[in-house]
Coordinates of C-alpha atoms (C1' of nucleotides) in Angstrom, one line a residue:
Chain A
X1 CA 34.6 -6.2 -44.1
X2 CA 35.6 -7.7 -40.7
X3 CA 35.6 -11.1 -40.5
X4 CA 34.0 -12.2 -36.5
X5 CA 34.8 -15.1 -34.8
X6 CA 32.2 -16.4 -32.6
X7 CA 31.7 -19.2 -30.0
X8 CA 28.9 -21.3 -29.7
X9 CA 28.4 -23.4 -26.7
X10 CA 25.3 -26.0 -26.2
X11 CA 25.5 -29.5 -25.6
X12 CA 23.3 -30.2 -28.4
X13 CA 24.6 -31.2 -31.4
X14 CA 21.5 -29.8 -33.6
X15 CA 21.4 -26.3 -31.9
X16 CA 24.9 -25.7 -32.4
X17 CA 25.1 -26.9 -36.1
X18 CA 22.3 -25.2 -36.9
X19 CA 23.4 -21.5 -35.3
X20 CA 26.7 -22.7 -37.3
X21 CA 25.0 -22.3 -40.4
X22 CA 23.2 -19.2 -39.5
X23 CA 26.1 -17.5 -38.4
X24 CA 28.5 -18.9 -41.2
X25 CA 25.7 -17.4 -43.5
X26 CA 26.3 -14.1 -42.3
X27 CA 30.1 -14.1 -42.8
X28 CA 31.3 -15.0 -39.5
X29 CA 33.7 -17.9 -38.4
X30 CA 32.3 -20.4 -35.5
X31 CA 33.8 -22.3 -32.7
X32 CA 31.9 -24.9 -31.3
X33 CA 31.9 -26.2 -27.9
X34 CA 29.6 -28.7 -26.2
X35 CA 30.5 -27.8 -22.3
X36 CA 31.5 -24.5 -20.9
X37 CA 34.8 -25.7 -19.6
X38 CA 35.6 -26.5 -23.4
X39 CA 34.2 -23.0 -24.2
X40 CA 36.6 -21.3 -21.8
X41 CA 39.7 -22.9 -23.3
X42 CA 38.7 -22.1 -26.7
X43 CA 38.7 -18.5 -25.4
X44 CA 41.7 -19.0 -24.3
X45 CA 43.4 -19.5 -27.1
X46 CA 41.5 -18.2 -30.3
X47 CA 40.6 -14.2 -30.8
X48 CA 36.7 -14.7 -29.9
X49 CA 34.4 -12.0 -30.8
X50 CA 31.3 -13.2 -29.4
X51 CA 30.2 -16.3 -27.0
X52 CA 26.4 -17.8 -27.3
X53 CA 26.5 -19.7 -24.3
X54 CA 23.5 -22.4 -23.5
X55 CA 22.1 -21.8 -20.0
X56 CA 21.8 -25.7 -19.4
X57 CA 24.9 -27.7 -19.9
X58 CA 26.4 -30.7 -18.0
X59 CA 29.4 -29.9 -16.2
X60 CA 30.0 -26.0 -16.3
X61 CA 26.6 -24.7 -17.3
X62 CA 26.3 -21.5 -18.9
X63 CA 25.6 -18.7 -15.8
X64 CA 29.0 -20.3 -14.3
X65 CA 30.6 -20.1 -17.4
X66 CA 29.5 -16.5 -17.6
X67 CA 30.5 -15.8 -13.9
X68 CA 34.2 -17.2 -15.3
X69 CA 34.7 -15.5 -18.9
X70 CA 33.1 -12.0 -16.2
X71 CA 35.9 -12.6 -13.9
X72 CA 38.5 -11.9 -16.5
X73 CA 37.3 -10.2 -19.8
X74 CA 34.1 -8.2 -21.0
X75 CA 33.3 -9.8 -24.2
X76 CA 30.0 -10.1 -25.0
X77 CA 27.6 -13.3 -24.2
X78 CA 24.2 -14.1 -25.1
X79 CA 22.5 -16.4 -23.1
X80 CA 20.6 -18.6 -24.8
X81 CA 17.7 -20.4 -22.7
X82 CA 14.5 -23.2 -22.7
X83 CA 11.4 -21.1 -23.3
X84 CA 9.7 -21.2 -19.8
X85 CA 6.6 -20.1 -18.0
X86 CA 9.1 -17.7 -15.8
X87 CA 10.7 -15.7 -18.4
X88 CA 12.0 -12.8 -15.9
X89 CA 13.0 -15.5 -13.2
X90 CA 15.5 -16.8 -16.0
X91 CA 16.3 -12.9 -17.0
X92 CA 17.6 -12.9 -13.3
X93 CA 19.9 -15.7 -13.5
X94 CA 21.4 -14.4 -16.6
X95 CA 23.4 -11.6 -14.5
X96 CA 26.7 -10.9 -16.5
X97 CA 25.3 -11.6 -19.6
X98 CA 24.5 -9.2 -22.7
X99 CA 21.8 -10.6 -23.7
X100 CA 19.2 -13.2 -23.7
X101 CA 16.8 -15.4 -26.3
X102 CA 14.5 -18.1 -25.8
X103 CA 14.9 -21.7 -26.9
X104 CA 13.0 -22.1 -29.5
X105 CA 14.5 -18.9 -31.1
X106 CA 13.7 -17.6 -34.5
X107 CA 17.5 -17.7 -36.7
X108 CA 16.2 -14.2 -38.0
X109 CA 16.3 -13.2 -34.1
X110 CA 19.6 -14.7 -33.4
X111 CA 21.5 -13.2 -36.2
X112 CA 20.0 -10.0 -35.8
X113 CA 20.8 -9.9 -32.3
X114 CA 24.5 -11.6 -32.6
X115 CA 25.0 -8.9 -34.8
X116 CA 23.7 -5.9 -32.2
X117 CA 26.4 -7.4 -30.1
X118 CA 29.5 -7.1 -32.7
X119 CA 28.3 -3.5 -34.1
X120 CA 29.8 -2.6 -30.3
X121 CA 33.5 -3.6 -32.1
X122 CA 35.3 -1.5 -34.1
X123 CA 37.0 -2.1 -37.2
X124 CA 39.8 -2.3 -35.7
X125 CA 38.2 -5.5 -34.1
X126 CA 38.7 -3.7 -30.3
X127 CA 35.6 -3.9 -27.9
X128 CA 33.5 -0.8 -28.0
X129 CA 31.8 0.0 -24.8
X130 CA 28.5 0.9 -25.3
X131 CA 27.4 4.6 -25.2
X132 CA 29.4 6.9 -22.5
X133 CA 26.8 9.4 -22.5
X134 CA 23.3 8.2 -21.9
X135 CA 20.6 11.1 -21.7
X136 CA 16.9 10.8 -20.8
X137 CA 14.7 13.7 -20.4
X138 CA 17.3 15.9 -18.8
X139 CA 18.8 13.4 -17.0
X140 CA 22.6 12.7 -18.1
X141 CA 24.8 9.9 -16.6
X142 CA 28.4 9.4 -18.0
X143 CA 29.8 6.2 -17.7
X144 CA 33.5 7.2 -18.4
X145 CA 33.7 9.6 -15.0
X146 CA 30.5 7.8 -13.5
X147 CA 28.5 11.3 -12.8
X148 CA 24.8 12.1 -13.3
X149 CA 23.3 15.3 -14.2
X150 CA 20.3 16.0 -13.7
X151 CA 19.2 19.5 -15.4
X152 CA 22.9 20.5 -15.7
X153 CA 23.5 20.4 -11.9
X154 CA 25.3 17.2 -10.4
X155 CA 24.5 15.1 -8.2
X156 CA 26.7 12.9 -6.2
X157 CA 25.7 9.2 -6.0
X158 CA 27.3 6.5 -4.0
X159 CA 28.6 3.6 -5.6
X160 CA 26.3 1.2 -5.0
X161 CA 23.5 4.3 -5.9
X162 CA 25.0 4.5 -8.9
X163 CA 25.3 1.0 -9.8
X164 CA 21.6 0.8 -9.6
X165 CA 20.8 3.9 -11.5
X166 CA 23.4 2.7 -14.3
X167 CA 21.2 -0.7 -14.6
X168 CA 18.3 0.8 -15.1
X169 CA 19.1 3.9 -17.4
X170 CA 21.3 1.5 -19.6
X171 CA 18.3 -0.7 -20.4
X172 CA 15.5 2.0 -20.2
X173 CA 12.2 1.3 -20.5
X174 CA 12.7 -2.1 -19.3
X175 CA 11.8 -3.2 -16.0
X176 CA 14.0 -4.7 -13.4
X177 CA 12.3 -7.0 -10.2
X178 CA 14.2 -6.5 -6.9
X179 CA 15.6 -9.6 -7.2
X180 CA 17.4 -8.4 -10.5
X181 CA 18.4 -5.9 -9.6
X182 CA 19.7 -7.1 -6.5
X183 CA 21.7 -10.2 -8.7
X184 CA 22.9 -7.7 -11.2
X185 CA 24.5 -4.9 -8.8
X186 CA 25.7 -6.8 -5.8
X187 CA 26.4 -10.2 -7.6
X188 CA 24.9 -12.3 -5.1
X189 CA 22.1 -14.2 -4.2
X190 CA 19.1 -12.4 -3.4
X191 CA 16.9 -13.3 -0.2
X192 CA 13.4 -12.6 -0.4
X193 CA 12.3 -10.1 2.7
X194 CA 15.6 -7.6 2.0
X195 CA 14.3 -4.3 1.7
X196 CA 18.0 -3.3 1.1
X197 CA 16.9 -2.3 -2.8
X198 CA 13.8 -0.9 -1.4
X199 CA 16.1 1.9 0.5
X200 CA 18.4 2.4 -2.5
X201 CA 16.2 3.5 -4.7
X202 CA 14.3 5.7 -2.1
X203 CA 18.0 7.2 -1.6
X204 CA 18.4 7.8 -5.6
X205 CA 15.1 9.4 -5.7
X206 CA 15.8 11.6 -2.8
X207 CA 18.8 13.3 -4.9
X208 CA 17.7 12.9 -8.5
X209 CA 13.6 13.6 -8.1
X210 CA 12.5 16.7 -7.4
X211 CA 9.8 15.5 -5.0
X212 CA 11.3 11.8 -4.3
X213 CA 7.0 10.9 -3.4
X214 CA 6.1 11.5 -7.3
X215 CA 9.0 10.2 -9.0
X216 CA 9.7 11.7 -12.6
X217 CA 12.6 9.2 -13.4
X218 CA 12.5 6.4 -11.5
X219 CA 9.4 4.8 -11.4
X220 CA 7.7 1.9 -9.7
X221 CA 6.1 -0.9 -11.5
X222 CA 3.9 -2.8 -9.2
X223 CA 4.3 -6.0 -8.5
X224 CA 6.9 -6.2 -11.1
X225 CA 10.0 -3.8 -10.5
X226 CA 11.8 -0.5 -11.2
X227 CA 12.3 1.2 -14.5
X228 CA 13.6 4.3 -15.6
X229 CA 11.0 6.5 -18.3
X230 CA 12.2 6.2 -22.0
Chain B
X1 CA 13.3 -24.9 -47.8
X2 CA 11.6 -26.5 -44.5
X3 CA 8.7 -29.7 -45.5
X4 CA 5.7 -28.9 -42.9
X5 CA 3.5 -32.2 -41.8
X6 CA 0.1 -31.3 -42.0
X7 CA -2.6 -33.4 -40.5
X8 CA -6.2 -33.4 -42.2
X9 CA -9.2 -34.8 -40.5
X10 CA -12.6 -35.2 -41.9
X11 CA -14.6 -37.7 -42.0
X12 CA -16.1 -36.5 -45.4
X13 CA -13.0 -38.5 -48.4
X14 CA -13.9 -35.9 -50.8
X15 CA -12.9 -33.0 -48.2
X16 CA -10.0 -35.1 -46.9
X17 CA -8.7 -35.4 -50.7
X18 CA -9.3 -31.7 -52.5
X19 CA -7.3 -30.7 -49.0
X20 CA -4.8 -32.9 -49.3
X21 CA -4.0 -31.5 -53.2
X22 CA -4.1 -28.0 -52.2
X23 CA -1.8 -28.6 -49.5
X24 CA 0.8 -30.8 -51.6
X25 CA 0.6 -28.2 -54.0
X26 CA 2.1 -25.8 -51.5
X27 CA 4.8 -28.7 -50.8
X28 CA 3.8 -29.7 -47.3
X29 CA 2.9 -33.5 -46.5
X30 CA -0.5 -34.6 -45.9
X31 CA -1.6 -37.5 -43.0
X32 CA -5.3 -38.1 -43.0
X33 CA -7.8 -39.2 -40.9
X34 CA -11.5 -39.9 -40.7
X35 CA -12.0 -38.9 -37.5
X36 CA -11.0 -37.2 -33.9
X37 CA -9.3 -40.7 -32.5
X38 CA -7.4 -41.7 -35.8
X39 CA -6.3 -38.5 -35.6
X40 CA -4.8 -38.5 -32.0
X41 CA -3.4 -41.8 -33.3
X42 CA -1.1 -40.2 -35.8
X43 CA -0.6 -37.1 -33.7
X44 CA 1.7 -39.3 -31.1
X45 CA 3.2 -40.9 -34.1
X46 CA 4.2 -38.3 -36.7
X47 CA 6.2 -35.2 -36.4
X48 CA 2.7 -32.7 -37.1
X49 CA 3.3 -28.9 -37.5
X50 CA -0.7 -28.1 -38.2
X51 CA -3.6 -30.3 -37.5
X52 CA -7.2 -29.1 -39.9
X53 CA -10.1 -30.4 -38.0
X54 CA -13.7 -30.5 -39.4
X55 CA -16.0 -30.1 -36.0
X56 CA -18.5 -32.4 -37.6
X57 CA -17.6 -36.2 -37.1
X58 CA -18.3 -39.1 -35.8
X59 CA -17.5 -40.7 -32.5
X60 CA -14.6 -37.8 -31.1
X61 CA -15.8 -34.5 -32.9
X62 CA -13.4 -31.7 -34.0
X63 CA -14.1 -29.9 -30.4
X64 CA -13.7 -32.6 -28.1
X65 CA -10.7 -33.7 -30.0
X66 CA -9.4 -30.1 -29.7
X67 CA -9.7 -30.4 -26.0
X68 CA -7.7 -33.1 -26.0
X69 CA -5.3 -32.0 -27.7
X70 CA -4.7 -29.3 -25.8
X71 CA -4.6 -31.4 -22.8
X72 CA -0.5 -31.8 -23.4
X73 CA 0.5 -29.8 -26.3
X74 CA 0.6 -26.5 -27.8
X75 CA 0.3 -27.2 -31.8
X76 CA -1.6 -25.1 -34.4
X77 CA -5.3 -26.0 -35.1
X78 CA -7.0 -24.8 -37.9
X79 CA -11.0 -25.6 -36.9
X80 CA -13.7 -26.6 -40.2
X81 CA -17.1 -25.9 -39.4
X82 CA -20.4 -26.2 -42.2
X83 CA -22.1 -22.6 -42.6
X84 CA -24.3 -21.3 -40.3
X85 CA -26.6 -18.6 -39.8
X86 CA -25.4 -18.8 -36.6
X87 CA -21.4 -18.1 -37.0
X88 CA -21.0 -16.9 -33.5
X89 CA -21.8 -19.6 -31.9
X90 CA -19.7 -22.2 -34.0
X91 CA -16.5 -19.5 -33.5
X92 CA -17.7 -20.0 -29.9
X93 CA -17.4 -23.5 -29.9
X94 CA -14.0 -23.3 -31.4
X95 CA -12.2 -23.2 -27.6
X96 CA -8.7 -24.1 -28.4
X97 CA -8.7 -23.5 -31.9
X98 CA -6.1 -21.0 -33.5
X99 CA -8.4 -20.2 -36.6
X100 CA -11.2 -21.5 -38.1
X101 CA -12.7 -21.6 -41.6
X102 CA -16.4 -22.2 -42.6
X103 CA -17.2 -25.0 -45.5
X104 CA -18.1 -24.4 -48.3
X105 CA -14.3 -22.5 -48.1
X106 CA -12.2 -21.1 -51.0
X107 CA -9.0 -23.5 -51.4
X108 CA -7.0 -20.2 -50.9
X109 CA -7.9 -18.9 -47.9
X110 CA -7.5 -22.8 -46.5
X111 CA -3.8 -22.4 -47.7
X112 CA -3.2 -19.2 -47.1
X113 CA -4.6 -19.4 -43.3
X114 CA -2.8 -23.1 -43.1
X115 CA 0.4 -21.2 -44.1
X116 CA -0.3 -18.3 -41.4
X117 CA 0.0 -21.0 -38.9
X118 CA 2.9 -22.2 -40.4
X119 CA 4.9 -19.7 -40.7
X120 CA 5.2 -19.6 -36.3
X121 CA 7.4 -22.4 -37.0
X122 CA 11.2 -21.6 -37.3
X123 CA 13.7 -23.4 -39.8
X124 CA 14.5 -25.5 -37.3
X125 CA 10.8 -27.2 -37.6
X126 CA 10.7 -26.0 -33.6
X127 CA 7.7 -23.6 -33.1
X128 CA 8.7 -20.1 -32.4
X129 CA 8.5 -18.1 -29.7
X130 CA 6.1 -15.5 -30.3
X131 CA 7.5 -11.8 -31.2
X132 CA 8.5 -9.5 -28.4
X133 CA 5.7 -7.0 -29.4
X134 CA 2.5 -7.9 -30.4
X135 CA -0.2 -5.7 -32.1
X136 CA -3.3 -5.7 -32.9
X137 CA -5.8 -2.7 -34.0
X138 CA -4.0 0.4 -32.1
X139 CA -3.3 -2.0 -29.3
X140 CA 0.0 -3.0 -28.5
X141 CA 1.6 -5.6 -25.8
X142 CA 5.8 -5.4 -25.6
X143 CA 6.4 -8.6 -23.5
X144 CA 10.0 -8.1 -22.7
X145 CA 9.3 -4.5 -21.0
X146 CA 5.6 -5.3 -19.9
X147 CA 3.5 -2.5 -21.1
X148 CA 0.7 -2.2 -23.1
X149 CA 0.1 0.7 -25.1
X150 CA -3.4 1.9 -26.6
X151 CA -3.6 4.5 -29.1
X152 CA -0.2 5.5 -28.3
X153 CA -0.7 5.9 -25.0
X154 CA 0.6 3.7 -22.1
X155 CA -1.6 2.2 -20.0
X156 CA -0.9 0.6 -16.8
X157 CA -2.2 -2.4 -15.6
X158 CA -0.9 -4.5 -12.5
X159 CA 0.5 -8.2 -12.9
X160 CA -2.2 -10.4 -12.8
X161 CA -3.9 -7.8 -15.6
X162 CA -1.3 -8.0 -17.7
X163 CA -0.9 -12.2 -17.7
X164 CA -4.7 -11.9 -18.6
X165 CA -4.2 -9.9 -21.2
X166 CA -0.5 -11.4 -22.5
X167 CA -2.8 -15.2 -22.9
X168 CA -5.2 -13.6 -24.4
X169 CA -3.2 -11.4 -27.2
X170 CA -0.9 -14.2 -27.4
X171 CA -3.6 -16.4 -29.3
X172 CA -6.3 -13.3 -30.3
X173 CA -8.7 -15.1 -31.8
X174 CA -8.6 -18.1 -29.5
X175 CA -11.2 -18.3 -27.3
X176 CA -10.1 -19.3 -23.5
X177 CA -13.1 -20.3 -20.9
X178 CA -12.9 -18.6 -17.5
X179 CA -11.5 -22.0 -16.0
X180 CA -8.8 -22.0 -18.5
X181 CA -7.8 -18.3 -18.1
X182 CA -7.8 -18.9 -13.9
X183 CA -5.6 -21.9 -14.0
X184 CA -3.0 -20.5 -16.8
X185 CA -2.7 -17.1 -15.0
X186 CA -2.9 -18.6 -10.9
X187 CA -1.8 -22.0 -11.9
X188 CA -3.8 -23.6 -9.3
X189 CA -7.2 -25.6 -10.2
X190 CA -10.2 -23.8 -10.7
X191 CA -13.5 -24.2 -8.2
X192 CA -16.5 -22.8 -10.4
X193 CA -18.4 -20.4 -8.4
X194 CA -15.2 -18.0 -8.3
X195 CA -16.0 -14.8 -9.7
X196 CA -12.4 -13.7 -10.1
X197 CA -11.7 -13.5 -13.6
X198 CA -14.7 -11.7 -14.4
X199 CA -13.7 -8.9 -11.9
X200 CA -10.2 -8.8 -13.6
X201 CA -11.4 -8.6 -17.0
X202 CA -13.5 -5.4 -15.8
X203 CA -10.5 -3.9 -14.6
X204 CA -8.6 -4.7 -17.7
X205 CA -11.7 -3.6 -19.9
X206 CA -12.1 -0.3 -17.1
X207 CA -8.4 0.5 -18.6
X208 CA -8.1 -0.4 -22.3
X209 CA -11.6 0.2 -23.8
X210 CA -12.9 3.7 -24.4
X211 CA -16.3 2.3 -23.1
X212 CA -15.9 -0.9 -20.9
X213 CA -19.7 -1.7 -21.7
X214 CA -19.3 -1.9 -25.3
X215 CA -15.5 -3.6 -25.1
X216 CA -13.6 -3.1 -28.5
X217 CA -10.5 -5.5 -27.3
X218 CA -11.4 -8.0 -24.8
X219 CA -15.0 -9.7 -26.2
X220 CA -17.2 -12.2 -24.2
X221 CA -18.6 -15.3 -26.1
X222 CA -21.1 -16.3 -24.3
X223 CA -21.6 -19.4 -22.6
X224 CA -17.8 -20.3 -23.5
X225 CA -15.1 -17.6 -22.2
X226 CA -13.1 -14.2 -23.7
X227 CA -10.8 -13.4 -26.5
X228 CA -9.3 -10.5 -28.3
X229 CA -10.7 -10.0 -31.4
X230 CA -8.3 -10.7 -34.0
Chain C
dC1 C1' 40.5 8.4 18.4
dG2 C1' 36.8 11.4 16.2
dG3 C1' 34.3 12.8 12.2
dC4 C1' 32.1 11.7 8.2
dA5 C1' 30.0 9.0 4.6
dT6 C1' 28.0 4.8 3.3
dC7 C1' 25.4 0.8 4.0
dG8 C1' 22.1 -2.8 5.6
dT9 C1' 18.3 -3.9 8.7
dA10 C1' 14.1 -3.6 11.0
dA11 C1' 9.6 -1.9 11.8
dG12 C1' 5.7 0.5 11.0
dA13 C1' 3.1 3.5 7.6
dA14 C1' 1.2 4.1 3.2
dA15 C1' -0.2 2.7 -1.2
dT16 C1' -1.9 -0.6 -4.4
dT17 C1' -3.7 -4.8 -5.6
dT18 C1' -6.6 -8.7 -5.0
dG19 C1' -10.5 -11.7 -3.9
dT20 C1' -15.2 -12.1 -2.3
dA21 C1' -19.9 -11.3 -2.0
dA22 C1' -24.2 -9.6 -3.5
dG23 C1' -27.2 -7.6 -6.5
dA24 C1' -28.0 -5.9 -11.4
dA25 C1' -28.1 -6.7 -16.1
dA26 C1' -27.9 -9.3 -20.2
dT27 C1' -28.8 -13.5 -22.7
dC28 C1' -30.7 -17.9 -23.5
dA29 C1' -34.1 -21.8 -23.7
dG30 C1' -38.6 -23.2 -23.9
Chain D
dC1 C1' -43.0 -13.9 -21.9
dT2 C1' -40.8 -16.4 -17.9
dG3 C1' -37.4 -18.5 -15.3
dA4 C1' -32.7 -20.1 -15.5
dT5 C1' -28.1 -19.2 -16.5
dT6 C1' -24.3 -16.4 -17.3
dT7 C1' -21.9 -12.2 -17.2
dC8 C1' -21.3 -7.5 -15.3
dT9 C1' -20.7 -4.1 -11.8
dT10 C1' -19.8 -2.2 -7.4
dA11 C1' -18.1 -1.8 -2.9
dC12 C1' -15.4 -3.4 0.7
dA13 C1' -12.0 -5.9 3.4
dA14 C1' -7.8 -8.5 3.4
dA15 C1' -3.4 -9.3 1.5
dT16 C1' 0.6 -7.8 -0.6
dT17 C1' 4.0 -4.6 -2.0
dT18 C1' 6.3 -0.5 -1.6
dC19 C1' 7.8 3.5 1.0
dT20 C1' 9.8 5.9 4.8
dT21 C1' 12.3 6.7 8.8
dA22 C1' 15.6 5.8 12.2
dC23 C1' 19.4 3.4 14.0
dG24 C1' 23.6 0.9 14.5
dA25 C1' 27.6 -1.1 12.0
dT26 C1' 31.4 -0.4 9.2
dG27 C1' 35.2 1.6 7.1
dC28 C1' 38.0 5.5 5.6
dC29 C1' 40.8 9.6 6.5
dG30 C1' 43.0 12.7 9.1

DNA sequence: CGGCATCGTAAGAAATTTGTAAGAAATCAG
DNA sequence: CTGATTTCTTACAAATTTCTTACGATGCCG
């Protein structure tokens, strides 16, 4: 069996000796790093598999040090974060990252969902993108040649349209506020009053809905967000 | 295996002491107290994972030291109460309370409800986050995508609904008094008068229950607040 | 330069949610 | 039973959020 390598950065001692032992107890090596600019030369120079990165760490905190490892490689990071009243508010700030879990985490949680994250390898230890092919009730979108079907026939998105629409299918079911979505597609800041996302989505539903005013894939959550139907 | 710190108090020595054995039999350690302010005492000095209060005691009682409690932190309480006819109205008074047990009680239930409460506690002796999805009798709450499904079938409810709902579920059984529910969901005081709540439990209740007069879910206890039954 | 596609903004319309008030109904205490 | 208290119910108006449309800016390509 594959042997992963994964790197572990908090500034607190206990955390990351503790996910050390988890980890180790599942057959995986572990770097530790107390700082993300320490977790970045690690990366550098060691084959890493997988990066839990702390949200709040002196110097380079963790959505920097995701912005960095983004600008360069694809590996997959799981945020790790405090548990906070505004769970969705931290969900936004974790753009670029794979996945997230709340500080006080359950080990059971963290190794079952370090482990999600390297099923995506190969045993040939090579990064597996995720799914090309998504389908959802007739509705196909291909990463690899960035298309959409929608009941055989294609549709032609724009870029940006199709960012959005790739967001949303990828994590179904889920919902997105404007302000995620905004953060995850155009990798900004997002100003409250921009109705740009608003106009986006009314754009998607005008070529993927059949009657854009009763949308069948891409629904509204109010108050909330946008999600796509499982 | 993880040593829990278990904090007894009752002002009746023969309670405190057959407690105290059935817990160290199940290889936690046992602080005692006599009564509510004792206990508060050892509360800011020890490390304590679950505190068993008996309502009945003198000076600070098991529900005014409850509210204390609960004034700044968020740790298990397992409420003793004598029978009564009247069982109602003593779960009633058990605001705050994660469970309760009625005296004369059988020394495994006490452990095996003391060990329910434990068991929210990860290796790390940090209390858990709750589960993503949480179920109870055909209805179920998935905090990470925000629905609620009952019977299957989803149900939508706006966002203020759904924080109601998400306290509530997230300690069924608890009971919460409207003032409690308003300033956790608005977080902003409470002026009494305010009818609020009661209008959004309505809606909640117009949504979930089959018959909103005769709710299933989302019970009054009256005088005190709401809850989900357990 | 002209034509075309894409994008962001603004502004008003439409839809949904939310709080309030007022009276009805249920429950409790004596 | 009676009056007091608490919760329930309904309707409506205000506030908020989303939708829709149109327009101008920008950039690409020939």
């Amino acid at each position: 069996m594959q042997k992963y390598n994964v790197l572990v950065a908090d500034d607190e001692p206990e955390i990351r000796n503790a996910i050390e032992i988890y980890l180790k107890n599942e057959n995986m090596n572990v770097f530790k790093a107390s700082h993300g600019l320490e977790a970045l030369d690690i990366l550098e120079k060691e084959d890493i598999h997988l990066i839990i990165l702390d949200v709040m760490m002196p110097g380079l905190d963790g959505i920097q040090t995701t912005f960095k490892i983004r600008e360069s490689r694809n590996i997959p990071i799981l945020m790790l974060s405090a548990k906070s009243e505004d769970t969705d508010k931290i969900l936004g700030l974790t753009v670029g990252a794979d996945d997230y879990l709340c500080k006080p985490f359950n080990p059971l949680e963290l190794t079952a969902r370090a482990k999600s994250q390297l099923r995506r390898y190969t045993h040939l230890g090579h990064y597996k993108a995720s799914e090309d092919e998504i389908e959802v009730r007739g509705l196909v979108l291909n990463k690899r040649s960035k298309t959409v079907l929608v009941d055989q026939e294609e549709v032609r998105l724009t870029a940006t349209e199709y960012k959005i629409l790739e967001l949303l299918i990828e994590h179904r079911g889920r919902v997105f506020s404007i302000e995620e979505i905004y953060e995850k597609v155009w990798k900004e800041p997002y100003f409250n009053g921009e109705n740009t996302v608003a106009v986006h989505v009314r754009r998607i539903r005008e070529k993927i809905e059949i009657n854009p005013r009763e949308p069948k894939y891409l629904k509204v959550v109010w108050g909330i967000g946008y999600k796509i139907e499982k």
